Amino acid sequence: IFFDSEKLEKHNRELQERYQRMEREDCRWEDIHTQDATLVVVAYGITSRVAHSAVENLRSQGKMVGMVRPITLFPFPTKRIQELMKGPCRTFLALELSNGQMVDDVRLAVNGQKPVEFYGRMGGNVPSVEELEQVITRHLN
């Protein structure tokens, strides 16, 4: 089979340019209490709604926890995670309804510079607010 390597390279460069444009223009997330958080929860979808309540409850108790809710998973808000590493954040905690697919994106963003912990539930088992409060509190200490 014959293929044109120049054409293939050109196509790949165009794809890379498109992805870089998406990172600049289309990457979306929500920050919740991240300005002074020592632990930042990263959660999306249904888990983020439960985690948001847990974060609010823990905040009302004086715990320094915040949250990033990726709205787009592709591209992932890598730059935002990296910005948070420059502040008081000491640990990231990925919460998922899976066996840890997004945690890999968080680990790539952190690049070994901070600990990245994981808590996941599978089989459609949505964690309760109380359960996530306990998980977050364990990682705060």
Short mmCIF file of N, CA and C in Angstrom, two decimals:
data_model
loop_
_atom_site.label_atom_id
_atom_site.label_comp_id
_atom_site.label_asym_id
_atom_site.label_seq_id
_atom_site.Cartn_x
_atom_site.Cartn_y
_atom_site.Cartn_z
N ILE A 1 0.85 -1.17 0.00
CA ILE A 1 0.00 0.00 0.00
C ILE A 1 0.90 1.23 0.00
N PHE A 2 0.59 2.15 -0.87
CA PHE A 2 1.37 3.37 -0.99
C PHE A 2 0.68 4.50 -0.23
N PHE A 3 1.43 5.28 0.54
CA PHE A 3 0.88 6.47 1.16
C PHE A 3 1.86 7.62 1.00
N ASP A 4 1.33 8.79 0.99
CA ASP A 4 2.13 10.00 0.81
C ASP A 4 2.51 10.53 2.19
N SER A 5 3.78 10.34 2.58
CA SER A 5 4.21 10.72 3.93
C SER A 5 4.15 12.24 4.13
N GLU A 6 4.39 13.00 3.09
CA GLU A 6 4.30 14.47 3.20
C GLU A 6 2.86 14.89 3.50
N LYS A 7 1.93 14.27 2.83
CA LYS A 7 0.51 14.58 3.04
C LYS A 7 0.07 14.17 4.45
N LEU A 8 0.56 13.04 4.89
CA LEU A 8 0.23 12.57 6.24
C LEU A 8 0.81 13.50 7.30
N GLU A 9 2.03 13.94 7.10
CA GLU A 9 2.64 14.87 8.05
C GLU A 9 1.87 16.19 8.08
N LYS A 10 1.49 16.70 6.91
CA LYS A 10 0.72 17.94 6.83
C LYS A 10 -0.61 17.80 7.58
N HIS A 11 -1.26 16.67 7.38
CA HIS A 11 -2.53 16.41 8.06
C HIS A 11 -2.34 16.39 9.58
N ASN A 12 -1.28 15.75 10.05
CA ASN A 12 -1.01 15.68 11.49
C ASN A 12 -0.70 17.06 12.06
N ARG A 13 0.01 17.88 11.33
CA ARG A 13 0.28 19.25 11.79
C ARG A 13 -1.02 20.06 11.90
N GLU A 14 -1.91 19.88 10.95
CA GLU A 14 -3.21 20.56 10.99
C GLU A 14 -4.02 20.11 12.20
N LEU A 15 -3.97 18.83 12.51
CA LEU A 15 -4.67 18.32 13.69
C LEU A 15 -4.10 18.92 14.97
N GLN A 16 -2.77 19.04 15.06
CA GLN A 16 -2.13 19.62 16.23
C GLN A 16 -2.52 21.09 16.40
N GLU A 17 -2.57 21.82 15.29
CA GLU A 17 -2.99 23.23 15.34
C GLU A 17 -4.43 23.34 15.81
N ARG A 18 -5.28 22.45 15.35
CA ARG A 18 -6.70 22.45 15.75
C ARG A 18 -6.82 22.18 17.25
N TYR A 19 -6.06 21.21 17.75
CA TYR A 19 -6.10 20.90 19.18
C TYR A 19 -5.61 22.09 20.01
N GLN A 20 -4.54 22.74 19.58
CA GLN A 20 -4.04 23.91 20.31
C GLN A 20 -5.07 25.03 20.33
N ARG A 21 -5.78 25.21 19.22
CA ARG A 21 -6.84 26.23 19.18
C ARG A 21 -7.96 25.85 20.15
N MET A 22 -8.32 24.57 20.18
CA MET A 22 -9.36 24.11 21.11
C MET A 22 -8.93 24.36 22.55
N GLU A 23 -7.66 24.11 22.87
CA GLU A 23 -7.16 24.36 24.24
C GLU A 23 -7.32 25.83 24.61
N ARG A 24 -7.03 26.71 23.67
CA ARG A 24 -7.12 28.16 23.93
C ARG A 24 -8.58 28.63 24.00
N GLU A 25 -9.44 28.14 23.12
CA GLU A 25 -10.76 28.73 22.94
C GLU A 25 -11.92 27.93 23.52
N ASP A 26 -11.77 26.63 23.63
CA ASP A 26 -12.91 25.78 23.98
C ASP A 26 -12.82 25.10 25.34
N CYS A 27 -11.68 25.17 26.01
CA CYS A 27 -11.51 24.50 27.29
C CYS A 27 -12.32 25.26 28.35
N ARG A 28 -13.19 24.53 29.06
CA ARG A 28 -14.05 25.18 30.05
C ARG A 28 -14.05 24.39 31.35
N TRP A 29 -14.15 25.12 32.47
CA TRP A 29 -14.21 24.53 33.80
C TRP A 29 -14.85 25.52 34.73
N GLU A 30 -15.17 25.04 35.93
CA GLU A 30 -15.70 25.90 36.98
C GLU A 30 -14.80 25.75 38.21
N ASP A 31 -14.43 26.88 38.80
CA ASP A 31 -13.65 26.91 40.04
C ASP A 31 -14.60 27.14 41.22
N ILE A 32 -14.41 26.39 42.28
CA ILE A 32 -15.21 26.56 43.50
C ILE A 32 -14.24 26.60 44.68
N HIS A 33 -14.11 27.77 45.30
CA HIS A 33 -13.26 27.95 46.49
C HIS A 33 -11.81 27.51 46.29
N THR A 34 -11.26 27.72 45.11
CA THR A 34 -9.88 27.25 44.87
C THR A 34 -8.81 28.25 45.30
N GLN A 35 -9.19 29.50 45.55
CA GLN A 35 -8.20 30.55 45.79
C GLN A 35 -7.29 30.26 46.98
N ASP A 36 -7.80 29.58 48.02
CA ASP A 36 -6.99 29.33 49.21
C ASP A 36 -7.02 27.85 49.63
N ALA A 37 -7.46 26.99 48.74
CA ALA A 37 -7.63 25.57 49.08
C ALA A 37 -6.28 24.85 49.14
N THR A 38 -6.10 24.06 50.19
CA THR A 38 -4.91 23.22 50.28
C THR A 38 -5.14 21.86 49.62
N LEU A 39 -6.41 21.48 49.47
CA LEU A 39 -6.79 20.29 48.72
C LEU A 39 -7.80 20.70 47.68
N VAL A 40 -7.56 20.31 46.43
CA VAL A 40 -8.48 20.63 45.34
C VAL A 40 -9.06 19.33 44.81
N VAL A 41 -10.37 19.22 44.90
CA VAL A 41 -11.12 18.10 44.34
C VAL A 41 -11.31 18.37 42.85
N VAL A 42 -11.16 17.34 42.02
CA VAL A 42 -11.45 17.45 40.60
C VAL A 42 -12.54 16.43 40.31
N ALA A 43 -13.71 16.91 39.89
CA ALA A 43 -14.85 16.02 39.65
C ALA A 43 -15.71 16.60 38.53
N TYR A 44 -16.36 15.71 37.77
CA TYR A 44 -17.24 16.14 36.69
C TYR A 44 -18.54 15.34 36.73
N GLY A 45 -19.51 15.79 35.98
CA GLY A 45 -20.77 15.07 35.86
C GLY A 45 -21.51 14.97 37.19
N ILE A 46 -22.23 13.87 37.37
CA ILE A 46 -23.03 13.67 38.58
C ILE A 46 -22.17 13.75 39.84
N THR A 47 -20.98 13.19 39.77
CA THR A 47 -20.09 13.20 40.93
C THR A 47 -19.77 14.63 41.35
N SER A 48 -19.67 15.55 40.39
CA SER A 48 -19.34 16.93 40.74
C SER A 48 -20.47 17.60 41.52
N ARG A 49 -21.69 17.21 41.25
CA ARG A 49 -22.82 17.80 42.00
C ARG A 49 -22.78 17.36 43.46
N VAL A 50 -22.49 16.10 43.68
CA VAL A 50 -22.38 15.60 45.05
C VAL A 50 -21.14 16.19 45.72
N ALA A 51 -20.02 16.21 44.98
CA ALA A 51 -18.77 16.75 45.53
C ALA A 51 -18.91 18.24 45.86
N HIS A 52 -19.65 18.97 45.06
CA HIS A 52 -19.86 20.40 45.33
C HIS A 52 -20.53 20.59 46.69
N SER A 53 -21.55 19.79 46.97
CA SER A 53 -22.21 19.87 48.28
C SER A 53 -21.24 19.51 49.41
N ALA A 54 -20.44 18.48 49.20
CA ALA A 54 -19.46 18.08 50.22
C ALA A 54 -18.44 19.19 50.45
N VAL A 55 -17.97 19.82 49.39
CA VAL A 55 -17.00 20.91 49.51
C VAL A 55 -17.63 22.08 50.26
N GLU A 56 -18.86 22.43 49.93
CA GLU A 56 -19.54 23.54 50.63
C GLU A 56 -19.70 23.23 52.12
N ASN A 57 -20.08 21.99 52.44
CA ASN A 57 -20.23 21.60 53.85
C ASN A 57 -18.91 21.68 54.60
N LEU A 58 -17.85 21.19 53.97
CA LEU A 58 -16.53 21.21 54.61
C LEU A 58 -16.02 22.63 54.75
N ARG A 59 -16.30 23.47 53.77
CA ARG A 59 -15.92 24.88 53.85
C ARG A 59 -16.59 25.56 55.04
N SER A 60 -17.87 25.23 55.25
CA SER A 60 -18.60 25.84 56.36
C SER A 60 -18.02 25.42 57.71
N GLN A 61 -17.24 24.32 57.71
CA GLN A 61 -16.56 23.86 58.92
C GLN A 61 -15.12 24.38 58.99
N GLY A 62 -14.76 25.26 58.07
CA GLY A 62 -13.43 25.85 58.08
C GLY A 62 -12.34 25.05 57.39
N LYS A 63 -12.71 24.00 56.69
CA LYS A 63 -11.72 23.18 55.98
C LYS A 63 -11.33 23.87 54.67
N MET A 64 -10.06 23.86 54.37
CA MET A 64 -9.52 24.56 53.20
C MET A 64 -9.55 23.65 51.97
N VAL A 65 -10.74 23.41 51.49
CA VAL A 65 -10.94 22.53 50.34
C VAL A 65 -11.62 23.32 49.23
N GLY A 66 -11.24 23.03 48.00
CA GLY A 66 -11.85 23.66 46.83
C GLY A 66 -12.11 22.61 45.77
N MET A 67 -12.61 23.07 44.64
CA MET A 67 -12.97 22.11 43.60
C MET A 67 -12.83 22.73 42.22
N VAL A 68 -12.36 21.92 41.29
CA VAL A 68 -12.39 22.26 39.87
C VAL A 68 -13.33 21.26 39.22
N ARG A 69 -14.33 21.80 38.51
CA ARG A 69 -15.27 20.95 37.77
C ARG A 69 -15.00 21.14 36.28
N PRO A 70 -14.31 20.17 35.65
CA PRO A 70 -14.12 20.28 34.21
C PRO A 70 -15.48 20.22 33.51
N ILE A 71 -15.71 21.19 32.65
CA ILE A 71 -16.92 21.17 31.83
C ILE A 71 -16.60 20.47 30.52
N THR A 72 -15.39 20.71 30.01
CA THR A 72 -14.90 19.94 28.87
C THR A 72 -13.84 18.98 29.39
N LEU A 73 -13.92 17.74 28.97
CA LEU A 73 -12.87 16.77 29.32
C LEU A 73 -11.84 16.68 28.20
N PHE A 74 -12.24 17.12 27.01
CA PHE A 74 -11.31 17.21 25.87
C PHE A 74 -11.57 18.52 25.17
N PRO A 75 -10.68 19.48 25.27
CA PRO A 75 -9.43 19.39 26.02
C PRO A 75 -9.66 19.53 27.52
N PHE A 76 -8.82 18.87 28.27
CA PHE A 76 -8.86 18.89 29.72
C PHE A 76 -8.26 20.21 30.22
N PRO A 77 -8.77 20.77 31.32
CA PRO A 77 -8.24 22.05 31.83
C PRO A 77 -6.87 21.93 32.52
N THR A 78 -5.92 21.43 31.77
CA THR A 78 -4.56 21.21 32.28
C THR A 78 -3.94 22.50 32.81
N LYS A 79 -4.06 23.57 32.04
CA LYS A 79 -3.42 24.83 32.46
C LYS A 79 -4.00 25.34 33.77
N ARG A 80 -5.30 25.14 33.99
CA ARG A 80 -5.89 25.58 35.25
C ARG A 80 -5.34 24.78 36.41
N ILE A 81 -5.22 23.48 36.24
CA ILE A 81 -4.64 22.62 37.29
C ILE A 81 -3.21 23.09 37.58
N GLN A 82 -2.45 23.38 36.55
CA GLN A 82 -1.07 23.82 36.73
C GLN A 82 -1.00 25.17 37.44
N GLU A 83 -1.94 26.06 37.16
CA GLU A 83 -1.98 27.35 37.86
C GLU A 83 -2.24 27.14 39.35
N LEU A 84 -3.13 26.20 39.68
CA LEU A 84 -3.45 25.95 41.08
C LEU A 84 -2.26 25.40 41.86
N MET A 85 -1.35 24.72 41.18
CA MET A 85 -0.17 24.18 41.86
C MET A 85 0.74 25.29 42.36
N LYS A 86 0.63 26.49 41.82
CA LYS A 86 1.47 27.61 42.24
C LYS A 86 0.96 28.25 43.53
N GLY A 87 -0.26 27.91 43.94
CA GLY A 87 -0.85 28.48 45.14
C GLY A 87 -0.71 27.54 46.33
N PRO A 88 -1.65 27.64 47.27
CA PRO A 88 -1.55 26.85 48.49
C PRO A 88 -1.91 25.37 48.33
N CYS A 89 -2.41 24.98 47.17
CA CYS A 89 -2.83 23.58 46.96
C CYS A 89 -1.66 22.63 47.16
N ARG A 90 -1.87 21.65 48.06
CA ARG A 90 -0.84 20.63 48.31
C ARG A 90 -1.18 19.29 47.69
N THR A 91 -2.50 19.04 47.49
CA THR A 91 -2.95 17.73 47.01
C THR A 91 -4.16 17.92 46.10
N PHE A 92 -4.25 17.05 45.10
CA PHE A 92 -5.43 16.98 44.24
C PHE A 92 -6.12 15.64 44.51
N LEU A 93 -7.45 15.66 44.48
CA LEU A 93 -8.23 14.45 44.71
C LEU A 93 -9.23 14.30 43.57
N ALA A 94 -9.03 13.30 42.72
CA ALA A 94 -9.95 13.04 41.61
C ALA A 94 -11.07 12.14 42.11
N LEU A 95 -12.31 12.59 41.94
CA LEU A 95 -13.49 11.82 42.31
C LEU A 95 -14.24 11.47 41.03
N GLU A 96 -14.52 10.16 40.85
CA GLU A 96 -15.15 9.73 39.60
C GLU A 96 -16.15 8.60 39.82
N LEU A 97 -17.08 8.49 38.90
CA LEU A 97 -17.94 7.32 38.81
C LEU A 97 -17.33 6.38 37.78
N SER A 98 -16.13 5.94 38.06
CA SER A 98 -15.40 5.04 37.16
C SER A 98 -14.21 4.47 37.93
N ASN A 99 -13.40 3.75 37.21
CA ASN A 99 -12.21 3.16 37.83
C ASN A 99 -10.98 4.04 37.63
N GLY A 100 -11.18 5.30 37.27
CA GLY A 100 -10.07 6.23 37.23
C GLY A 100 -9.58 6.63 35.86
N GLN A 101 -10.46 7.05 34.97
CA GLN A 101 -10.02 7.53 33.68
C GLN A 101 -9.56 8.99 33.76
N MET A 102 -10.32 9.85 34.44
CA MET A 102 -9.94 11.26 34.52
C MET A 102 -8.71 11.46 35.40
N VAL A 103 -8.50 10.62 36.38
CA VAL A 103 -7.34 10.78 37.26
C VAL A 103 -6.04 10.78 36.45
N ASP A 104 -6.01 10.06 35.35
CA ASP A 104 -4.82 10.08 34.50
C ASP A 104 -4.58 11.47 33.92
N ASP A 105 -5.65 12.16 33.53
CA ASP A 105 -5.52 13.54 33.03
C ASP A 105 -5.01 14.47 34.12
N VAL A 106 -5.50 14.28 35.34
CA VAL A 106 -5.03 15.11 36.46
C VAL A 106 -3.55 14.84 36.71
N ARG A 107 -3.17 13.57 36.72
CA ARG A 107 -1.76 13.22 36.94
C ARG A 107 -0.86 13.80 35.85
N LEU A 108 -1.32 13.76 34.61
CA LEU A 108 -0.52 14.35 33.52
C LEU A 108 -0.37 15.85 33.73
N ALA A 109 -1.43 16.51 34.16
CA ALA A 109 -1.38 17.96 34.38
C ALA A 109 -0.43 18.29 35.52
N VAL A 110 -0.46 17.51 36.59
CA VAL A 110 0.36 17.76 37.78
C VAL A 110 1.82 17.38 37.53
N ASN A 111 2.04 16.39 36.69
CA ASN A 111 3.39 15.99 36.28
C ASN A 111 4.30 15.65 37.46
N GLY A 112 3.74 14.97 38.45
CA GLY A 112 4.53 14.50 39.58
C GLY A 112 4.92 15.57 40.59
N GLN A 113 4.44 16.79 40.43
CA GLN A 113 4.85 17.88 41.31
C GLN A 113 4.05 17.94 42.60
N LYS A 114 2.87 17.33 42.62
CA LYS A 114 2.01 17.28 43.81
C LYS A 114 1.37 15.90 43.84
N PRO A 115 0.95 15.46 45.01
CA PRO A 115 0.22 14.19 45.08
C PRO A 115 -1.15 14.29 44.40
N VAL A 116 -1.53 13.23 43.72
CA VAL A 116 -2.86 13.12 43.13
C VAL A 116 -3.48 11.85 43.68
N GLU A 117 -4.55 12.01 44.44
CA GLU A 117 -5.27 10.88 45.03
C GLU A 117 -6.50 10.58 44.19
N PHE A 118 -7.06 9.40 44.39
CA PHE A 118 -8.22 8.98 43.59
C PHE A 118 -9.25 8.28 44.47
N TYR A 119 -10.52 8.58 44.19
CA TYR A 119 -11.62 7.84 44.79
C TYR A 119 -12.67 7.65 43.71
N GLY A 120 -13.01 6.40 43.45
CA GLY A 120 -14.00 6.11 42.42
C GLY A 120 -15.02 5.08 42.87
N ARG A 121 -16.20 5.21 42.33
CA ARG A 121 -17.26 4.23 42.53
C ARG A 121 -17.67 3.74 41.15
N MET A 122 -18.04 2.48 41.07
CA MET A 122 -18.44 1.91 39.78
C MET A 122 -19.82 1.27 39.89
N GLY A 123 -20.32 0.82 38.77
CA GLY A 123 -21.59 0.11 38.75
C GLY A 123 -22.79 1.02 38.97
N GLY A 124 -22.63 2.31 38.74
CA GLY A 124 -23.73 3.24 38.93
C GLY A 124 -23.96 3.63 40.38
N ASN A 125 -23.04 3.29 41.25
CA ASN A 125 -23.16 3.63 42.67
C ASN A 125 -22.69 5.06 42.91
N VAL A 126 -23.63 5.97 43.01
CA VAL A 126 -23.30 7.38 43.23
C VAL A 126 -23.02 7.56 44.72
N PRO A 127 -21.85 8.12 45.05
CA PRO A 127 -21.53 8.32 46.47
C PRO A 127 -22.42 9.40 47.08
N SER A 128 -22.63 9.29 48.38
CA SER A 128 -23.42 10.31 49.09
C SER A 128 -22.52 11.49 49.44
N VAL A 129 -23.15 12.58 49.82
CA VAL A 129 -22.41 13.76 50.27
C VAL A 129 -21.56 13.40 51.48
N GLU A 130 -22.15 12.67 52.42
CA GLU A 130 -21.43 12.28 53.63
C GLU A 130 -20.22 11.41 53.32
N GLU A 131 -20.38 10.48 52.37
CA GLU A 131 -19.27 9.61 51.97
C GLU A 131 -18.12 10.45 51.41
N LEU A 132 -18.44 11.40 50.54
CA LEU A 132 -17.39 12.23 49.95
C LEU A 132 -16.77 13.16 50.97
N GLU A 133 -17.56 13.62 51.93
CA GLU A 133 -16.99 14.44 53.00
C GLU A 133 -15.93 13.64 53.76
N GLN A 134 -16.23 12.38 54.04
CA GLN A 134 -15.27 11.53 54.75
C GLN A 134 -14.01 11.30 53.92
N VAL A 135 -14.19 11.03 52.63
CA VAL A 135 -13.05 10.80 51.74
C VAL A 135 -12.17 12.05 51.66
N ILE A 136 -12.81 13.20 51.46
CA ILE A 136 -12.06 14.45 51.35
C ILE A 136 -11.32 14.74 52.65
N THR A 137 -12.01 14.57 53.78
CA THR A 137 -11.40 14.85 55.09
C THR A 137 -10.19 13.96 55.33
N ARG A 138 -10.26 12.68 54.93
CA ARG A 138 -9.11 11.77 55.07
C ARG A 138 -7.89 12.31 54.32
N HIS A 139 -8.11 12.91 53.17
CA HIS A 139 -7.00 13.40 52.36
C HIS A 139 -6.55 14.78 52.76
N LEU A 140 -7.33 15.48 53.55
CA LEU A 140 -6.93 16.80 54.05
C LEU A 140 -5.87 16.69 55.14
N ASN A 141 -5.88 15.60 55.88
CA ASN A 141 -4.97 15.44 57.03
C ASN A 141 -3.62 14.93 56.63
#
